[in-house]
Tab-separated table of C-alpha atoms in Angstrom:
chain	number	residue	atom	x	y	z
A	1	MET	CA	-4.177	56.402	-13.273
A	2	ILE	CA	-3.538	59.578	-11.469
A	3	ALA	CA	-7.275	61.703	-11.902
A	4	ILE	CA	-8.777	58.653	-9.397
A	5	GLY	CA	-7.483	60.209	-5.794
A	6	ALA	CA	-10.091	62.773	-6.131
A	7	PHE	CA	-12.337	60.416	-5.349
A	8	ALA	CA	-11.019	60.277	-2.028
A	9	GLU	CA	-13.419	59.080	0.588
A	10	ARG	CA	-16.746	59.877	-1.276
A	11	ALA	CA	-17.722	57.856	-4.367
A	12	HIS	CA	-18.582	54.444	-5.286
A	13	LEU	CA	-16.318	52.123	-6.222
A	14	GLY	CA	-18.565	50.650	-8.475
A	15	PRO	CA	-18.804	53.489	-11.090
A	16	ILE	CA	-15.479	54.248	-10.510
A	17	ILE	CA	-14.323	51.539	-12.854
A	18	VAL	CA	-16.674	52.272	-15.104
A	19	PHE	CA	-15.104	55.907	-15.514
A	20	VAL	CA	-11.760	54.764	-15.678
A	21	PHE	CA	-12.741	52.416	-18.974
A	22	VAL	CA	-14.333	55.609	-20.766
A	23	TRP	CA	-11.902	58.400	-19.543
A	24	SER	CA	-9.335	56.400	-20.935
A	25	THR	CA	-10.975	55.397	-23.681
A	26	LEU	CA	-12.484	59.010	-24.811
A	27	VAL	CA	-9.494	61.424	-23.114
A	28	TYR	CA	-6.248	59.997	-22.336
A	29	ASP	CA	-6.455	58.398	-26.211
A	30	PRO	CA	-6.765	60.950	-28.443
A	31	ILE	CA	-3.836	63.412	-26.322
A	32	ALA	CA	-1.903	60.791	-26.573
A	33	CYS	CA	-2.516	60.129	-30.418
A	34	TRP	CA	-2.273	63.891	-31.127
A	35	THR	CA	1.010	63.754	-28.893
A	36	TRP	CA	3.016	60.853	-30.048
A	37	ASN	CA	1.296	59.436	-33.581
A	38	SER	CA	3.000	60.458	-36.507
A	39	ASN	CA	0.009	62.118	-37.218
A	40	GLY	CA	-0.866	63.420	-33.932
A	41	TRP	CA	-0.875	67.372	-34.853
A	42	THR	CA	1.639	68.597	-31.773
A	43	TYR	CA	3.974	65.148	-33.557
A	44	ILE	CA	4.207	67.350	-36.437
A	45	LEU	CA	4.538	71.139	-35.145
A	46	GLY	CA	7.421	69.560	-33.714
A	47	GLY	CA	5.918	69.149	-29.835
A	48	LEU	CA	8.853	67.635	-27.260
A	49	ASP	CA	7.083	65.536	-24.937
A	50	PHE	CA	8.756	62.904	-23.929
A	51	ALA	CA	7.459	61.785	-20.507
A	52	GLY	CA	3.833	62.150	-21.070
A	53	GLY	CA	3.691	65.891	-19.800
A	54	THR	CA	0.549	66.695	-21.626
A	55	PRO	CA	-1.014	63.036	-22.006
A	56	VAL	CA	-0.464	61.895	-18.705
A	57	HIS	CA	-0.354	63.906	-16.525
A	58	ILE	CA	-1.436	67.535	-17.752
A	59	SER	CA	-5.202	65.594	-17.905
A	60	SER	CA	-5.264	63.362	-15.776
A	61	GLY	CA	-4.450	66.620	-12.892
A	62	THR	CA	-7.066	68.685	-15.320
A	63	ALA	CA	-9.555	65.730	-14.798
A	64	ALA	CA	-9.123	65.269	-10.940
A	65	LEU	CA	-9.829	69.182	-10.981
A	66	ALA	CA	-13.254	68.542	-13.143
A	67	ILE	CA	-13.965	65.475	-10.463
A	68	SER	CA	-13.339	67.292	-7.259
A	69	ILE	CA	-15.580	70.003	-8.665
A	70	TYR	CA	-18.533	67.480	-9.828
A	71	LEU	CA	-18.364	65.702	-6.086
A	72	GLY	CA	-18.180	68.430	-4.468
A	73	LYS	CA	-16.535	68.914	-0.550
A	74	ARG	CA	-16.374	65.781	1.890
A	75	ARG	CA	-18.012	65.853	4.406
A	76	GLY	CA	-16.619	68.486	7.273
A	77	TYR	CA	-14.169	69.839	4.390
A	78	GLY	CA	-12.465	72.970	6.275
A	79	THR	CA	-12.777	72.106	9.661
A	80	GLN	CA	-10.467	70.113	11.891
A	81	ALA	CA	-12.765	67.130	11.449
A	82	LEU	CA	-11.313	66.411	8.461
A	83	ALA	CA	-7.506	67.384	8.984
A	84	TYR	CA	-6.304	64.616	7.885
A	85	LYS	CA	-2.253	64.034	8.245
A	86	PRO	CA	-0.481	60.680	6.101
A	87	HIS	CA	-1.421	58.085	8.401
A	88	ASN	CA	1.134	55.145	6.876
A	89	THR	CA	4.448	57.236	5.692
A	90	THR	CA	5.594	53.938	5.088
A	91	TYR	CA	3.052	52.667	2.311
A	92	VAL	CA	3.934	56.719	0.687
A	93	VAL	CA	7.980	55.602	0.476
A	94	LEU	CA	7.611	52.477	-0.389
A	95	GLY	CA	5.049	53.602	-3.435
A	96	THR	CA	7.569	56.135	-4.343
A	97	VAL	CA	10.274	53.846	-4.728
A	98	MET	CA	8.535	51.172	-6.437
A	99	LEU	CA	7.326	54.032	-9.181
A	100	TRP	CA	10.946	55.749	-8.920
A	101	PHE	CA	12.643	52.338	-10.527
A	102	GLY	CA	9.970	51.922	-13.418
A	103	TRP	CA	10.635	55.362	-14.097
A	104	PHE	CA	14.031	54.088	-15.063
A	105	GLY	CA	12.439	51.729	-17.389
A	106	PHE	CA	9.444	53.928	-18.786
A	107	ASN	CA	12.013	56.712	-19.434
A	108	GLY	CA	15.406	55.556	-20.334
A	109	GLY	CA	13.583	51.988	-22.262
A	110	SER	CA	12.023	55.143	-24.418
A	111	ALA	CA	14.986	55.530	-26.293
A	112	LEU	CA	14.222	52.276	-27.576
A	113	ALA	CA	17.982	51.719	-27.408
A	114	ALA	CA	20.568	50.784	-24.834
A	115	ASN	CA	23.093	54.306	-25.698
A	116	LEU	CA	23.633	57.992	-24.269
A	117	ARG	CA	20.285	59.121	-25.096
A	118	ALA	CA	18.754	56.380	-22.204
A	119	ALA	CA	21.645	57.421	-20.004
A	120	GLN	CA	20.814	60.664	-20.220
A	121	ALA	CA	17.331	60.254	-19.103
A	122	CYS	CA	17.554	57.632	-16.682
A	123	ILE	CA	19.858	60.463	-14.905
A	124	VAL	CA	17.729	63.169	-15.492
A	125	THR	CA	14.833	61.184	-14.330
A	126	ASN	CA	16.898	60.468	-10.918
A	127	LEU	CA	17.754	64.584	-10.903
A	128	ALA	CA	14.535	66.078	-11.899
A	129	ALA	CA	13.093	64.257	-8.883
A	130	SER	CA	15.375	64.725	-5.935
A	131	VAL	CA	15.671	68.328	-6.764
A	132	GLY	CA	11.911	69.155	-7.090
A	133	GLY	CA	11.067	66.766	-4.196
A	134	LEU	CA	13.568	68.547	-2.008
A	135	THR	CA	12.807	71.731	-3.183
A	136	TRP	CA	8.930	70.695	-2.325
A	137	MET	CA	10.519	69.845	1.267
A	138	PHE	CA	12.382	73.095	2.008
A	139	TRP	CA	9.359	75.219	1.499
A	140	ASP	CA	6.660	73.174	3.783
A	141	TYR	CA	9.333	73.649	6.590
A	142	ARG	CA	9.371	76.832	6.147
A	143	ILE	CA	5.655	76.369	7.824
A	144	GLU	CA	5.607	74.110	10.227
A	145	ARG	CA	10.090	73.525	10.330
A	146	LYS	CA	8.836	70.020	10.111
A	147	TRP	CA	10.761	67.761	7.948
A	148	SER	CA	7.756	66.998	4.779
A	149	ALA	CA	6.578	63.345	3.910
A	150	GLY	CA	4.938	65.994	0.935
A	151	LEU	CA	9.474	65.099	-0.482
A	152	TRP	CA	7.586	61.412	-1.720
A	153	GLU	CA	5.086	62.891	-2.958
A	154	LEU	CA	6.886	65.297	-5.419
A	155	VAL	CA	9.918	63.196	-6.037
A	156	ARG	CA	6.876	61.351	-8.116
A	157	THR	CA	5.227	64.547	-9.437
A	158	PHE	CA	8.252	65.519	-10.904
A	159	HIS	CA	8.868	63.077	-13.123
A	160	THR	CA	6.593	65.121	-15.181
A	161	THR	CA	9.159	67.280	-15.763
A	162	ILE	CA	11.661	65.010	-17.377
A	163	CYS	CA	13.001	65.601	-21.274
A	164	PRO	CA	16.754	64.090	-21.576
A	165	ALA	CA	16.993	66.839	-24.683
A	166	ILE	CA	17.991	69.361	-21.549
A	167	SER	CA	21.518	69.607	-20.144
A	168	LEU	CA	22.234	68.603	-16.484
A	169	SER	CA	23.242	71.896	-15.248
A	170	THR	CA	20.032	73.502	-16.971
A	171	TYR	CA	17.991	70.742	-14.854
A	172	LEU	CA	19.531	71.714	-11.535
A	173	SER	CA	18.527	75.220	-12.348
A	174	ILE	CA	15.460	74.742	-13.172
A	175	HIS	CA	14.065	72.468	-11.019
A	176	PRO	CA	13.654	74.676	-8.169
A	177	SER	CA	11.616	76.829	-9.623
A	178	ALA	CA	9.229	74.175	-10.945
A	179	GLY	CA	9.360	73.058	-7.439
A	180	THR	CA	8.030	75.989	-6.009
A	181	LEU	CA	5.395	76.555	-8.460
A	182	CYS	CA	3.846	73.339	-7.534
A	183	ASN	CA	3.995	73.631	-3.833
A	184	PHE	CA	2.376	77.232	-4.298
A	185	SER	CA	-0.139	76.036	-6.034
A	186	THR	CA	-1.100	73.853	-3.883
A	187	GLN	CA	-3.430	77.156	-2.488
A	188	LEU	CA	-4.974	77.326	-5.159
A	189	LYS	CA	-7.964	75.141	-3.889
A	190	PHE	CA	-8.426	77.292	-0.824
A	191	LEU	CA	-8.703	80.415	-3.248
A	192	ALA	CA	-11.319	78.781	-5.975
A	193	GLY	CA	-13.032	76.768	-3.323
A	194	TYR	CA	-12.746	73.481	-4.501
A	195	ASP	CA	-11.470	69.944	-2.499
A	196	ASP	CA	-8.265	68.253	-3.947
A	197	ALA	CA	-7.955	65.719	-1.525
A	198	LEU	CA	-4.322	64.901	-2.661
A	199	ASP	CA	-3.466	67.640	-4.801
A	200	ILE	CA	-3.205	66.473	-7.779
A	201	PHE	CA	-4.120	69.314	-9.600
A	202	ALA	CA	-1.532	71.263	-8.537
A	203	SER	CA	1.319	68.898	-8.375
A	204	HIS	CA	0.579	66.883	-11.737
A	205	ALA	CA	-1.272	69.342	-14.217
A	206	ILE	CA	1.013	72.352	-13.076
A	207	GLY	CA	4.176	70.171	-12.710
A	208	GLY	CA	2.932	69.566	-16.564
A	209	ILE	CA	2.396	72.841	-17.688
A	210	VAL	CA	5.556	73.904	-15.555
A	211	GLY	CA	7.600	70.953	-17.433
A	212	ASN	CA	6.392	71.731	-21.328
A	213	ILE	CA	7.482	75.065	-20.784
A	214	LEU	CA	10.689	74.276	-19.801
A	215	THR	CA	11.541	71.842	-22.075
A	216	ALA	CA	10.354	74.789	-25.418
A	217	LEU	CA	12.722	76.911	-23.529
A	218	PHE	CA	16.146	74.884	-22.426
A	219	ALA	CA	15.785	71.675	-24.452
A	220	GLN	CA	18.909	71.556	-27.408
A	221	ALA	CA	19.154	69.898	-30.757
A	222	SER	CA	22.772	68.697	-29.342
A	223	ILE	CA	21.764	66.979	-26.312
A	224	ALA	CA	18.813	64.972	-28.605
A	225	GLY	CA	20.938	63.682	-30.620
A	226	PHE	CA	22.892	62.006	-28.290
A	227	ASP	CA	21.576	58.851	-29.587
A	228	GLY	CA	22.967	59.152	-33.217
A	229	PHE	CA	20.388	60.644	-35.217
A	230	THR	CA	17.327	62.268	-33.181
A	231	GLU	CA	17.270	65.619	-34.738
A	232	ILE	CA	15.369	68.419	-33.209
A	233	PRO	CA	15.653	72.214	-33.655
A	234	GLY	CA	15.777	72.607	-30.443
A	235	GLY	CA	14.210	75.080	-28.396
A	236	TRP	CA	15.364	78.672	-27.031
A	237	LEU	CA	18.645	78.066	-26.377
A	238	ASP	CA	18.681	76.821	-29.774
A	239	ARG	CA	17.089	80.305	-30.798
A	240	HIS	CA	14.079	78.379	-32.287
A	241	TRP	CA	11.400	80.432	-30.568
A	242	ILE	CA	8.471	79.251	-31.935
A	243	GLN	CA	8.843	75.523	-29.731
A	244	LEU	CA	7.295	77.534	-26.573
A	245	GLY	CA	4.201	78.424	-29.257
A	246	TYR	CA	3.992	75.379	-29.933
A	247	HIS	CA	4.364	73.788	-26.418
A	248	VAL	CA	1.986	76.328	-25.392
A	249	ALA	CA	-0.648	75.346	-27.419
A	250	ASP	CA	-0.356	71.568	-26.447
A	251	SER	CA	-1.110	72.607	-22.919
A	252	VAL	CA	-3.744	74.533	-23.239
A	253	ALA	CA	-5.328	71.938	-25.139
A	254	GLY	CA	-5.243	69.711	-23.450
A	255	ILE	CA	-5.879	71.445	-20.257
A	256	GLY	CA	-9.362	72.364	-22.312
A	257	TYR	CA	-10.211	68.865	-23.630
A	258	SER	CA	-9.567	66.886	-20.616
A	259	PHE	CA	-11.586	69.114	-18.541
A	260	VAL	CA	-14.459	69.815	-20.483
A	261	MET	CA	-14.317	65.655	-22.234
A	262	THR	CA	-14.381	64.671	-17.965
A	263	THR	CA	-17.228	67.050	-17.240
A	264	ILE	CA	-19.444	65.891	-19.591
A	265	ILE	CA	-18.479	62.073	-18.634
A	266	LEU	CA	-19.121	62.643	-14.867
A	267	TRP	CA	-22.819	64.273	-15.664
A	268	ILE	CA	-23.802	61.748	-17.817
A	269	MET	CA	-23.081	59.093	-15.812
A	270	HIS	CA	-24.663	61.089	-13.322
A	271	TYR	CA	-28.043	60.248	-14.779
A	272	ILE	CA	-27.787	56.797	-15.405
A	273	PRO	CA	-29.354	54.909	-12.890
A	274	GLY	CA	-26.296	53.068	-11.072
A	275	PHE	CA	-23.652	54.447	-12.230
A	276	ARG	CA	-23.622	58.088	-10.312
A	277	LEU	CA	-20.626	58.598	-8.298
A	278	ARG	CA	-21.268	60.545	-5.532
A	279	VAL	CA	-21.564	58.703	-2.121
A	280	SER	CA	-24.326	59.721	0.364
A	281	GLU	CA	-24.182	61.459	3.407
A	282	GLU	CA	-24.686	58.276	5.460
A	283	THR	CA	-22.106	56.301	3.636
A	284	GLU	CA	-19.125	58.979	3.776
A	285	ILE	CA	-19.217	59.075	7.607
A	286	ILE	CA	-19.173	55.530	7.966
A	287	GLY	CA	-16.560	55.331	5.127
A	288	ILE	CA	-16.301	53.665	1.764
A	289	ASP	CA	-14.126	50.492	2.965
A	290	GLU	CA	-16.821	49.637	5.551
A	291	VAL	CA	-20.142	50.273	3.511
A	292	GLU	CA	-18.984	48.801	0.077
A	293	MET	CA	-15.992	46.386	0.836
A	294	GLY	CA	-17.328	45.175	4.533
A	295	GLU	CA	-13.577	45.675	5.603
A	296	PHE	CA	-11.090	48.322	6.322
A	297	ALA	CA	-7.664	48.523	7.145
A	298	TYR	CA	-6.629	48.716	10.794
A	299	ASP	CA	-9.601	47.155	12.495
A	300	TYR	CA	-8.484	48.363	15.995
A	301	VAL	CA	-10.344	51.618	14.982
A	302	GLY	CA	-13.387	52.533	15.303
A	303	LEU	CA	-15.570	53.459	12.457
A	304	GLU	CA	-18.821	53.552	14.854
A	305	THR	CA	-17.465	56.583	16.843
A	306	GLU	CA	-17.445	60.150	14.942
A	307	LEU	CA	-14.597	62.670	16.593
A	308	LYS	CA	-15.938	66.001	16.427
A	309	PRO	CA	-14.271	68.969	18.374
A	310	GLY	CA	-16.019	68.948	21.044
A	311	GLU	CA	-15.463	70.055	25.452
A	312	ALA	CA	-14.332	66.635	26.712
A	313	ASP	CA	-10.677	65.741	27.660
A	314	THR	CA	-10.551	62.444	26.582
A	315	PHE	CA	-11.925	60.152	23.730
A	316	ASN	CA	-12.850	56.113	23.633
A	317	VAL	CA	-12.066	53.959	20.314
A	318	THR	CA	-14.046	51.073	20.490
A	319	ALA	CA	-12.616	48.002	18.947
A	320	MET	CA	-14.740	46.877	15.744
A	321	PRO	CA	-16.029	43.333	15.040
A	322	GLY	CA	-12.808	41.297	13.431
A	323	GLY	CA	-10.511	42.885	16.239
A	324	ASP	CA	-9.134	42.182	19.493
A	325	PRO	CA	-12.149	41.153	21.642
A	326	GLY	CA	-12.744	44.530	23.898
A	327	LEU	CA	-10.175	46.286	22.957
A	328	GLU	CA	-10.326	49.963	23.741
A	329	LEU	CA	-7.999	52.977	23.819
A	330	GLN	CA	-8.243	55.887	25.203
A	331	GLU	CA	-6.527	59.282	24.451
A	332	ARG	CA	-6.249	62.525	25.835
A	333	THR	CA	-4.828	65.799	24.182
A	334	SER	CA	-4.201	68.753	25.830
A	335	GLU	CA	-4.340	71.039	22.709
A	336	ASN	CA	-7.843	69.476	21.012
A	337	HIS	CA	-10.381	68.260	22.685
A	338	TYR	CA	-13.060	65.882	21.326
A	339	GLU	CA	-16.346	64.630	22.256
A	340	LYS	CA	-17.852	61.092	21.327
A	341	ARG	CA	-21.021	60.482	19.431
A	342	SER	CA	-22.285	57.318	17.978
A	343	LEU	CA	-22.866	57.572	14.174
A	344	GLY	CA	-26.312	59.256	12.883
A	345	SER	CA	-26.613	61.503	16.578
A	346	PRO	CA	-27.636	65.125	15.592
């Protein structure tokens, strides 16, 4: 579930399991039904949603926004103390590769046959992710002059904008705009004041909306008919102007339904004993891994100390139980200074 990323660093694990079941039943299932079921209202209208732009990405991205607003900001958000950087880019790349490979099966397999339409879906799966991810990386480069690992995150996101009814040349021209919009949308959390830890709303919800709109503009009946039997009226390139209206209505309905229902679910759980999602400040300081699972990813990282901006030139990180006995790391920095404070100290 994509929206789970919004719980990062500040939610109980047990209630999250319950939330996932309830959300999947009350939010995802109805949206998927109106999108793909033959009796669904957008299906009847003629909406084109091949890769789950509304039921998967718009719904999850909007749910992440609702979760972020409900939970509030993480402790230290907006300060140097919470200036997180990717701690394991190898995992980021590995996860992206696995998902990228899986999407070939999902998108190509959605054609339900080994035909030209399936091949088209596989090609645009690769093309959309590549062009969108590179666009994101180039935009990030303008800020820090570094080749951002965000390339891999946004490769996953741009699978939201896939539609096998769009020609390859059109994909090459429209996906830089999709990458640009999603990249700049990450600034919305600073303007609106919410803490979306993984930029899920900006990448998935905005990406899904952009994909829906671009599909309405550039879908072509001739491309969709590559399988020999699929017939659609196409989008604006085929002078089917109303298609944009269908997709805007579908996107707005997905955003509204997901946000309202997610908020209702969160607040109902809030008032049920044992199901409240937000952790205490003390738990947030120590870490969800240590408090709720009794373990953490890196034994040599000291979780009994807290690093805050200060006046000291050095800081120590002492090994926790389970790590190498007596291990102590020393680090000096000329730009940022830290002081060591024990947890619970003022």
